[in-house]
Coordinates of C-alpha atoms and ligand atoms in Angstrom, one line a residue:
X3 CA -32.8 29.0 -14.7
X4 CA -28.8 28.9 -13.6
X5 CA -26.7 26.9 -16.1
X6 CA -25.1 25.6 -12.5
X7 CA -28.0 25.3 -9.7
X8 CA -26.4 23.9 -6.5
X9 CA -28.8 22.2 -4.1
X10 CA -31.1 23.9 -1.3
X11 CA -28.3 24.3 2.5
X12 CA -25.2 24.1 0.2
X13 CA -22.4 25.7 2.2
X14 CA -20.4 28.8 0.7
X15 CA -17.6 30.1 2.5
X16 CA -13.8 30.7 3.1
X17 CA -11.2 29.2 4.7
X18 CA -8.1 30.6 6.3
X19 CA -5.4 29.3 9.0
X20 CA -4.1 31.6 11.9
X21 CA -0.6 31.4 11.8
X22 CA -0.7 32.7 7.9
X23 CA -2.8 35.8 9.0
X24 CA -3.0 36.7 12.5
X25 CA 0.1 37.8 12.8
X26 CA 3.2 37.9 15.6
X27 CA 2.9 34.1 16.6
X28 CA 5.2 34.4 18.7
X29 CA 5.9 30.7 20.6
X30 CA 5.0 28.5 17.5
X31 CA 8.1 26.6 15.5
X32 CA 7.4 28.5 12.2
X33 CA 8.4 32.3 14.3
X34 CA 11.6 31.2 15.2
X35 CA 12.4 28.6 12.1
X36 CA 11.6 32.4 9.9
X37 CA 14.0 34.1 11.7
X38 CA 16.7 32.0 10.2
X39 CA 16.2 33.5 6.9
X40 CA 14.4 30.6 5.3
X41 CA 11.2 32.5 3.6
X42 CA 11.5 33.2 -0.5
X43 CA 10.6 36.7 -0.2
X44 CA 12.6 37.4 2.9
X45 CA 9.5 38.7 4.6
X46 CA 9.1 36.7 7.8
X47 CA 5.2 36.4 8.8
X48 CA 5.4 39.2 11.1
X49 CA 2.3 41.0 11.8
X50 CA 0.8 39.1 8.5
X51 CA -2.3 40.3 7.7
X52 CA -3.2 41.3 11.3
X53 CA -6.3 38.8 11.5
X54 CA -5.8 38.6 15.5
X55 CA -6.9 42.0 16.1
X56 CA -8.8 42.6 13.1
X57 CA -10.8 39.8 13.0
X58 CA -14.4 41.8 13.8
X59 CA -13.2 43.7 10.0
X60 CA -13.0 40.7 8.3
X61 CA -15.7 38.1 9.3
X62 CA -18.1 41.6 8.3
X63 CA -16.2 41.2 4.4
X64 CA -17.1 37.9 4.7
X65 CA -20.3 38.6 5.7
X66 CA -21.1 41.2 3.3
X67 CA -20.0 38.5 0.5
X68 CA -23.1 36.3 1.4
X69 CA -21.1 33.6 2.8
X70 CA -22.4 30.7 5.4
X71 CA -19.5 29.3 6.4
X72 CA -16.4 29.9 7.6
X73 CA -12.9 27.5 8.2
X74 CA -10.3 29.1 10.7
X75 CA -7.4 27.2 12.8
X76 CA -6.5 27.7 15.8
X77 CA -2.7 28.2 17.3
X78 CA -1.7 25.3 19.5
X79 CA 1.3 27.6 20.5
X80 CA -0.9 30.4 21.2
X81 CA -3.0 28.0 24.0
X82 CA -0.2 25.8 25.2
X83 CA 2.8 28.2 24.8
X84 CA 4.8 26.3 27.3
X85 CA 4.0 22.3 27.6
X86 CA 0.9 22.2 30.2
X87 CA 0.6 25.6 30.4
X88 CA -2.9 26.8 28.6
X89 CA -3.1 30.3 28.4
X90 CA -6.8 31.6 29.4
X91 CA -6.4 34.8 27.9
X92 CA -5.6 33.1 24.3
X93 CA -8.5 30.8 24.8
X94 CA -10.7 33.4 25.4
X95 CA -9.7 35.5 22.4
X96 CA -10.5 32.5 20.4
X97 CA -13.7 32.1 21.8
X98 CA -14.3 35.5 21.3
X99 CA -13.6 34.7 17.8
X100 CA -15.8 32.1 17.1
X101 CA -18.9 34.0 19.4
X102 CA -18.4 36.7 16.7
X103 CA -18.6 34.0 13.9
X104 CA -22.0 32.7 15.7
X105 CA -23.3 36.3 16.3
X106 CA -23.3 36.2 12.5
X107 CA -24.8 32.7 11.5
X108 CA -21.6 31.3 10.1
X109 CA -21.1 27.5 9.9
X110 CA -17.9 27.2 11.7
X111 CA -15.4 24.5 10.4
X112 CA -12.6 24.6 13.1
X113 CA -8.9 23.7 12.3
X114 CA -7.1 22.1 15.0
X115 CA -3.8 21.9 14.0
X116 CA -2.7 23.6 10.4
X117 CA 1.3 22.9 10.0
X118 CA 2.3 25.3 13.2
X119 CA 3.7 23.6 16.4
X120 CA 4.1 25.1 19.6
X121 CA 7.8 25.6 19.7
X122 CA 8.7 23.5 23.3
X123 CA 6.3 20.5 21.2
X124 CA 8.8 21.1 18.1
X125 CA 12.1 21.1 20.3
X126 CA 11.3 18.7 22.6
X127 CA 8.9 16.0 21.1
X128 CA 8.1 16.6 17.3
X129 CA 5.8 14.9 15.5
X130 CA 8.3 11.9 15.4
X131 CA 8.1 11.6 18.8
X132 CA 6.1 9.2 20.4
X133 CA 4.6 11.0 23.0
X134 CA 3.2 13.8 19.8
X135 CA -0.3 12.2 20.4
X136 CA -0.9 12.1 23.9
X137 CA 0.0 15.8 23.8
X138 CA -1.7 16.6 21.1
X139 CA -4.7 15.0 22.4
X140 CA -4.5 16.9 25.8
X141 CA -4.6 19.9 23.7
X142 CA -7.3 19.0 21.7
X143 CA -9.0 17.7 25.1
X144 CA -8.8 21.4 26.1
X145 CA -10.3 23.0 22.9
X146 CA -13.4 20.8 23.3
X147 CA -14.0 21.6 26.9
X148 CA -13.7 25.5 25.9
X149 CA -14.9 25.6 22.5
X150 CA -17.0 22.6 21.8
X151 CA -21.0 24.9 22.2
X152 CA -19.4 27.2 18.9
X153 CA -18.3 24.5 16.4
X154 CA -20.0 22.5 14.0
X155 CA -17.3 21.0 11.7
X156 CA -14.5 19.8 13.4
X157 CA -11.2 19.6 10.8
X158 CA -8.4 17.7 12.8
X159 CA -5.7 17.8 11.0
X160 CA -4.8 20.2 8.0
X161 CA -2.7 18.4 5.0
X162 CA -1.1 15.7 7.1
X163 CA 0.7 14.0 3.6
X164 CA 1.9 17.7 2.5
X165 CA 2.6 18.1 6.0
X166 CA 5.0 14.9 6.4
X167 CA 6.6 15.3 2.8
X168 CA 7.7 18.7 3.4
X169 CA 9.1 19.1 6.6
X170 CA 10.4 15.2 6.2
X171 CA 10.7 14.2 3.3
X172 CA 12.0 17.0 0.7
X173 CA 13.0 19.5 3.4
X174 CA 11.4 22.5 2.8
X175 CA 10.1 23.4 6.1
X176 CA 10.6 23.0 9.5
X177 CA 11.8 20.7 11.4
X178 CA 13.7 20.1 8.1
X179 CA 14.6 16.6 9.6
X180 CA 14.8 14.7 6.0
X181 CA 15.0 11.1 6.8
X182 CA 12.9 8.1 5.5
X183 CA 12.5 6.5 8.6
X184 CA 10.8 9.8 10.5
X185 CA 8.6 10.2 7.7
X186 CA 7.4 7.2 8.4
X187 CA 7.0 8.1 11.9
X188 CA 5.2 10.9 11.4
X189 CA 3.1 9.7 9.2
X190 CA 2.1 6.7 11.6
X191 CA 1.6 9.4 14.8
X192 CA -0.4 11.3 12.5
X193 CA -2.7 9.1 11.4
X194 CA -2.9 7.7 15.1
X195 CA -3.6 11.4 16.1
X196 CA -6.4 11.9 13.8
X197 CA -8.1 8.6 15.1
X198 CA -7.7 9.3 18.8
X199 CA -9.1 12.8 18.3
X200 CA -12.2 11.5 16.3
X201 CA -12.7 9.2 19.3
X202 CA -12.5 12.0 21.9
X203 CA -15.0 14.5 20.1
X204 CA -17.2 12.1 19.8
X205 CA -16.7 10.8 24.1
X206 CA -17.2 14.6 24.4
X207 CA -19.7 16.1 21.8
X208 CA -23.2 13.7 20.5
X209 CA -23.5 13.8 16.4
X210 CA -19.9 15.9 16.4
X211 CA -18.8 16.2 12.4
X212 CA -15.0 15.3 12.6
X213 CA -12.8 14.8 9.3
X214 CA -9.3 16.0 7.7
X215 CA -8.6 18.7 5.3
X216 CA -7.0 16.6 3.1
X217 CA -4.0 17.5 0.2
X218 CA -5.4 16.1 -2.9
X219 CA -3.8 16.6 -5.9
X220 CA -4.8 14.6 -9.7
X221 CA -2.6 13.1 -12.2
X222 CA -3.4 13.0 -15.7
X223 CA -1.9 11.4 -18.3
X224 CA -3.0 13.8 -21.9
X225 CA -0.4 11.4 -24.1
X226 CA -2.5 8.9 -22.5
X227 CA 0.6 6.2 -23.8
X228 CA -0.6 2.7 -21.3
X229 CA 2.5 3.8 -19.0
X230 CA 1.7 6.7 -18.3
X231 CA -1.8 6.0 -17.6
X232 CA -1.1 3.2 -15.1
X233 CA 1.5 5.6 -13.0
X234 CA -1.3 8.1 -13.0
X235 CA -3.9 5.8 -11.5
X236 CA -1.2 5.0 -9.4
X237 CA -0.7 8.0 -8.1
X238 CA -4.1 9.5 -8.1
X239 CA -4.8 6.0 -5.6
X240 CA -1.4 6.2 -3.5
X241 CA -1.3 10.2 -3.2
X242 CA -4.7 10.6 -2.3
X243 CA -6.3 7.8 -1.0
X244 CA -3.9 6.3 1.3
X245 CA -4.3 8.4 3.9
X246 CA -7.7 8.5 3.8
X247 CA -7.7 4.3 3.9
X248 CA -6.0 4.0 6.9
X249 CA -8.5 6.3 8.6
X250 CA -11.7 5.3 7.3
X251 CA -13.9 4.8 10.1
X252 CA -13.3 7.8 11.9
X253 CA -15.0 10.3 9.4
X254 CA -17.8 12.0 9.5
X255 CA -17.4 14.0 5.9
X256 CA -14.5 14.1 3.8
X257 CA -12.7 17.5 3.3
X258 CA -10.7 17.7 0.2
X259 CA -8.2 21.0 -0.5
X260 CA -7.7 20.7 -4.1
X261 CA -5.6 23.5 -6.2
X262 CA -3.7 21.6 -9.0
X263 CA -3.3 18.9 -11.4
X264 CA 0.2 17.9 -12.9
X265 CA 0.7 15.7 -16.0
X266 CA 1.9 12.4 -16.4
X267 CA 4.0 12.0 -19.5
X268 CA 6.5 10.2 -20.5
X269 CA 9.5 10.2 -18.7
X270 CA 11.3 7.7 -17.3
X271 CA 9.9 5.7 -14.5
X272 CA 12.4 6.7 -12.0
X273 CA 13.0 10.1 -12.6
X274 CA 8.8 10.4 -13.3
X275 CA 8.3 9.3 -9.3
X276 CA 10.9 12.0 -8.1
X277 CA 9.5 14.2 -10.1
X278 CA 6.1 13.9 -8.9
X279 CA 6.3 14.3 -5.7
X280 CA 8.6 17.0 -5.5
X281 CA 6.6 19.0 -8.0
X282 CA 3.4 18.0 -5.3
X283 CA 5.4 19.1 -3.0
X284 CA 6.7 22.3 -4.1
X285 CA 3.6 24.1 -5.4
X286 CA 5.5 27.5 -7.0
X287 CA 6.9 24.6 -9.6
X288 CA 5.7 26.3 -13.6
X289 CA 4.8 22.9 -14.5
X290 CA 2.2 22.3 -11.9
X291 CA -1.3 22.4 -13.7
X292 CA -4.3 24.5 -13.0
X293 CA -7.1 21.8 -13.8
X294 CA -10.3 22.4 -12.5
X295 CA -11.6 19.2 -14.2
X296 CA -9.5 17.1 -11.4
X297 CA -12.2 18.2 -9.0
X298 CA -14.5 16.0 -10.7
X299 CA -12.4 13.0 -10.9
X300 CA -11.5 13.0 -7.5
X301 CA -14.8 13.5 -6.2
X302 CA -15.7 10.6 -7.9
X303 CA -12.9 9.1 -6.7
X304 CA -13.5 9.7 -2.6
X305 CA -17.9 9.0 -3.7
X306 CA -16.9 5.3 -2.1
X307 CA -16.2 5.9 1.0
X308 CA -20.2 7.7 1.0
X309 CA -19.4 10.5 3.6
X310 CA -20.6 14.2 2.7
X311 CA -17.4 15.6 0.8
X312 CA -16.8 19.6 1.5
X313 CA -14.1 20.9 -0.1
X314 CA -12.1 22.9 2.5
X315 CA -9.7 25.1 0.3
X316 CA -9.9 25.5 -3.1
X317 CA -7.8 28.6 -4.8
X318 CA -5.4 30.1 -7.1
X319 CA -2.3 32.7 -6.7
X320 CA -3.3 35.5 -8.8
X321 CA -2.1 38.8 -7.9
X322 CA -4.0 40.3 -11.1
X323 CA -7.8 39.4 -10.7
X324 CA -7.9 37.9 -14.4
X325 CA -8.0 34.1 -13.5
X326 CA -9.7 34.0 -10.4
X327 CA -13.3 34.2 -11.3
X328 CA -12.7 31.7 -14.3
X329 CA -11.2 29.5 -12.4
X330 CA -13.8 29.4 -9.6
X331 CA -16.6 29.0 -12.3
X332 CA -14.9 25.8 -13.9
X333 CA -14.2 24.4 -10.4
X334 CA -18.0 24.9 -9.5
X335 CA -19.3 23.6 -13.0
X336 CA -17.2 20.3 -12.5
X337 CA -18.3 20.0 -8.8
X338 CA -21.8 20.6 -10.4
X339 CA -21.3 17.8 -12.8
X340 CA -20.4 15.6 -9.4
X341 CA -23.3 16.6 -7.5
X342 CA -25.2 15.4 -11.2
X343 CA -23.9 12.2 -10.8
X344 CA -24.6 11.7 -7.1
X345 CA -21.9 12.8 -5.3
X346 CA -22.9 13.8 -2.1
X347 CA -21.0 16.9 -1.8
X348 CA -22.2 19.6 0.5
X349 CA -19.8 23.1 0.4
X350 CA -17.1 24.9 -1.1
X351 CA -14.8 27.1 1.0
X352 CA -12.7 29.4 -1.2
X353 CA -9.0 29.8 0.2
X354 CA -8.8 32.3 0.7
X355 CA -10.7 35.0 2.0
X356 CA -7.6 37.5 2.5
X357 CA -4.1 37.6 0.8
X358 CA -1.7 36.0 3.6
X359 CA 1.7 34.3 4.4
X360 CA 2.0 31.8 2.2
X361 CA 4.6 29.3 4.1
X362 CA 8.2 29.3 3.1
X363 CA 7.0 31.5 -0.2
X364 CA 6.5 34.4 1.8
X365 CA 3.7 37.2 1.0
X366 CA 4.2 36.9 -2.6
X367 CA 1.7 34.7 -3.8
X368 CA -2.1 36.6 -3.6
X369 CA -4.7 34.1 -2.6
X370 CA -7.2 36.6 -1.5
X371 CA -10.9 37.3 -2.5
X372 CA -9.5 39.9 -0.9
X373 CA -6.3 42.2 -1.3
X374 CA -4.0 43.1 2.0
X375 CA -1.9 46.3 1.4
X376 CA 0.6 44.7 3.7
X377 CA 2.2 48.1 4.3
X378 CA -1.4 49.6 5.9
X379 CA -3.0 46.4 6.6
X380 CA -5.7 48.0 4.5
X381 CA -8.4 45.5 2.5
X382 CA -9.5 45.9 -0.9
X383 CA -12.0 43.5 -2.2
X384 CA -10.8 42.5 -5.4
X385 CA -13.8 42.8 -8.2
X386 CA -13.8 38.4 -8.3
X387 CA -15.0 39.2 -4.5
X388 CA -17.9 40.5 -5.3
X389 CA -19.0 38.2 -8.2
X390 CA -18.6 34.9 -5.9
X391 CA -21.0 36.7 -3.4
X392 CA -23.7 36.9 -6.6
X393 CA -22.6 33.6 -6.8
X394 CA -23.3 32.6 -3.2
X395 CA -26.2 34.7 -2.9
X396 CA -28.0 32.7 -5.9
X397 CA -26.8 29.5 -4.8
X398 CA -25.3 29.3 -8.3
X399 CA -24.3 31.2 -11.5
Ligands
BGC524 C1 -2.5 25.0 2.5 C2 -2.6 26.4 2.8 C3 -1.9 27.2 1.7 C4 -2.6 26.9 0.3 C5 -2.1 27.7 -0.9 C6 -2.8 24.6 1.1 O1 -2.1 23.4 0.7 O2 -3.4 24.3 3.4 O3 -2.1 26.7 4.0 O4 -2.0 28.6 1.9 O5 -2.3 25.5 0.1 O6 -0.7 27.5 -1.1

């Protein structure tokens, strides 16, 4: 008997996005935004991990690590690279993707749009703009018509809140256009983009599964002083609900990314909001809390809404080995606990599969089940690798 059973179709897999491993992106916003010498680590993404040709190598790690299921994005500005111009060749790599995904009984969760913009979209419209959801939409239009026979879980958006906050808001990555008022744009256009592309897969595609990979992040207040428990109910509601409430009818499951907890203490109330998001924001920040207990609460949290919840990334940056495994095993014992308590949740995809480029942090931080020698391009499967396939192959630990 496994201290942690997890029920009978549960879904184990990865997830990983295409701009942080294929490699030479060439007409996206992120290329030419790294050539100005914004990434930490002064390694641009480059060939990154080399995912676009090696893709065949790494669906067989996954493979071999007993996984079902498998979350990969797509690259608008590989499909559109010039506004209504769809590149057939690019489509047909990606099919040829997702056919060798199929060809080995993978559950395919397919990202539409993870941070990276087609760089004539970025220039000349922007996710302020109000004409970002008709094309967005014609784009999306065109991965259904081509792609919709090899998907089964189809994740609109990426992180739309980390999205709009850090490219908007605290100006950390491209378009770095900090202003209130776009922010709130954005926001607005996003939300508006996720509805209208619920509404087409579903015009297109009968019993279609549609949701958001969504940011979550929990708040806890250990001093537990009445302040600093109300801001952190605050928060936990605001950050990671709201969102999700102006959406509500147009999801099929709920897909929560969830890597980090920070703690509410007392500060003052001013300072304490600054503080919080740019510490959400800014993930590398010391202070930030690993706290696989949040899992639970936020679970619990989203069990309302009573959609299947997957959780689309969940990870740590550990370049040794040493926390990973722990850290998976807490996360699964408090999404155990969930399921105990009736929380529909159906899957767990590990981010990531492979170390990649990690946005404007470079290739420093080491998500990988996996290790990339990014000087051969060679793969070492770390030893936690191997212990989440027993993992996945018992259906529990
Ligand atoms: C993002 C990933 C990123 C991961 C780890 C998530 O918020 O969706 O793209 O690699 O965090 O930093």
């Amino acid at each position: 008997m496994l201290e942690c059973q997890f029920p009978k179709n549960f879904l184990w897999g990865v997830a990983i996005s295409g701009h942080q491993t294929e490699g030479n992106n060439l007409n996206s916003d992120w290329y030419a935004w790294e050539r100005q010498g914004k990434i930490m680590d002064g390694n641009n993404s480059g060939r990154a991990c080399g995912f676009y040709h090696r893709y065949q190598e790494d669906i067989d790690l996954a493979k071999k690590l007993n996984l079902n299921s498998f979350r990969l994005g797509i690259e608008w500005s590989r499909i559109e690279p010039k506004r209504g111009e769809f590149d057939q060749k690019e489509i047909q790599h990606y099919r040829d993707v997702l056919l060798y995904l199929k060809k080995n009984n993978f559950k395919v969760f397919l990202t539409i749009w993870h941070f990276t913009l087609p760089q004539w979209f970025a220039e000349e419209v922007g996710w302020e703009g109000k004409e970002s959801v008709f094309y967005f939409c014609r784009y999306l239009e065109k991965i259904i018509e081509k792609f919709s026979d090899l998907v089964d879980f189809w994740v609109t958006l990426n992180e739309p809140t980390m999205y709009v906050g850090a490219a908007y808001l605290i100006n950390i990555w491209p378009p770095q256009k900090k202003s209130i008022l776009k922010t709130i744009q954005v926001f607005f256009n996003l939300v508006k983009a996720h509805k209208k592309s619920y509404q087409l897969i579903h015009q297109k595609i009968k019993n279609a599964q549609v949701g958001i990979a969504q940011n979550v992040v929990y708040f806890h207040s250990p001093a537990r002083s009445p302040i600093d428990k109300q801001l952190s109910w605050l928060f936990n509601h605001f950050y990671n609900e709201l969102f999700h409430l102006l959406t509500k009818k147009f999801h099929d499951f709920i897909g929560l990314n969830y890597y980090y907890a920070y703690q509410v203490t007392n500060i003052k109330l001013a300072k304490k909001i600054r503080r919080i998001i740019v510490r959400s924001l800014r993930k590398k920040d010391l202070r930030v809390e690993i706290y696989p207990r949040g899992i639970y609460r936020l679970v619990k949290m989203f069990k309302k809404y009573k959609r299947p919840i997957y959780i689309t990334e969940n990870g740590i940056d550990d370049s040794t080995d040493e926390k990973r495994i722990p850290f998976i095993q807490e996360t699964l014992k408090w999404l155990n606990q969930g399921l105990k308590e009736n929380v529909d949740i159906r899957g767990y995809l590990h981010w990531s599969l492979i170390d990649n480029f990690e946005w404007q942090e470079g290739f420093e931080p080491r998500y990988g089940l996996i290790e990339i020698d990014y000087q051969t391009q060679e793969r070492k499967p770390r030893p936690s690798a191997q212990i989440y396939a027993e993992i996945c192959r018992e259906n529990g630990f």
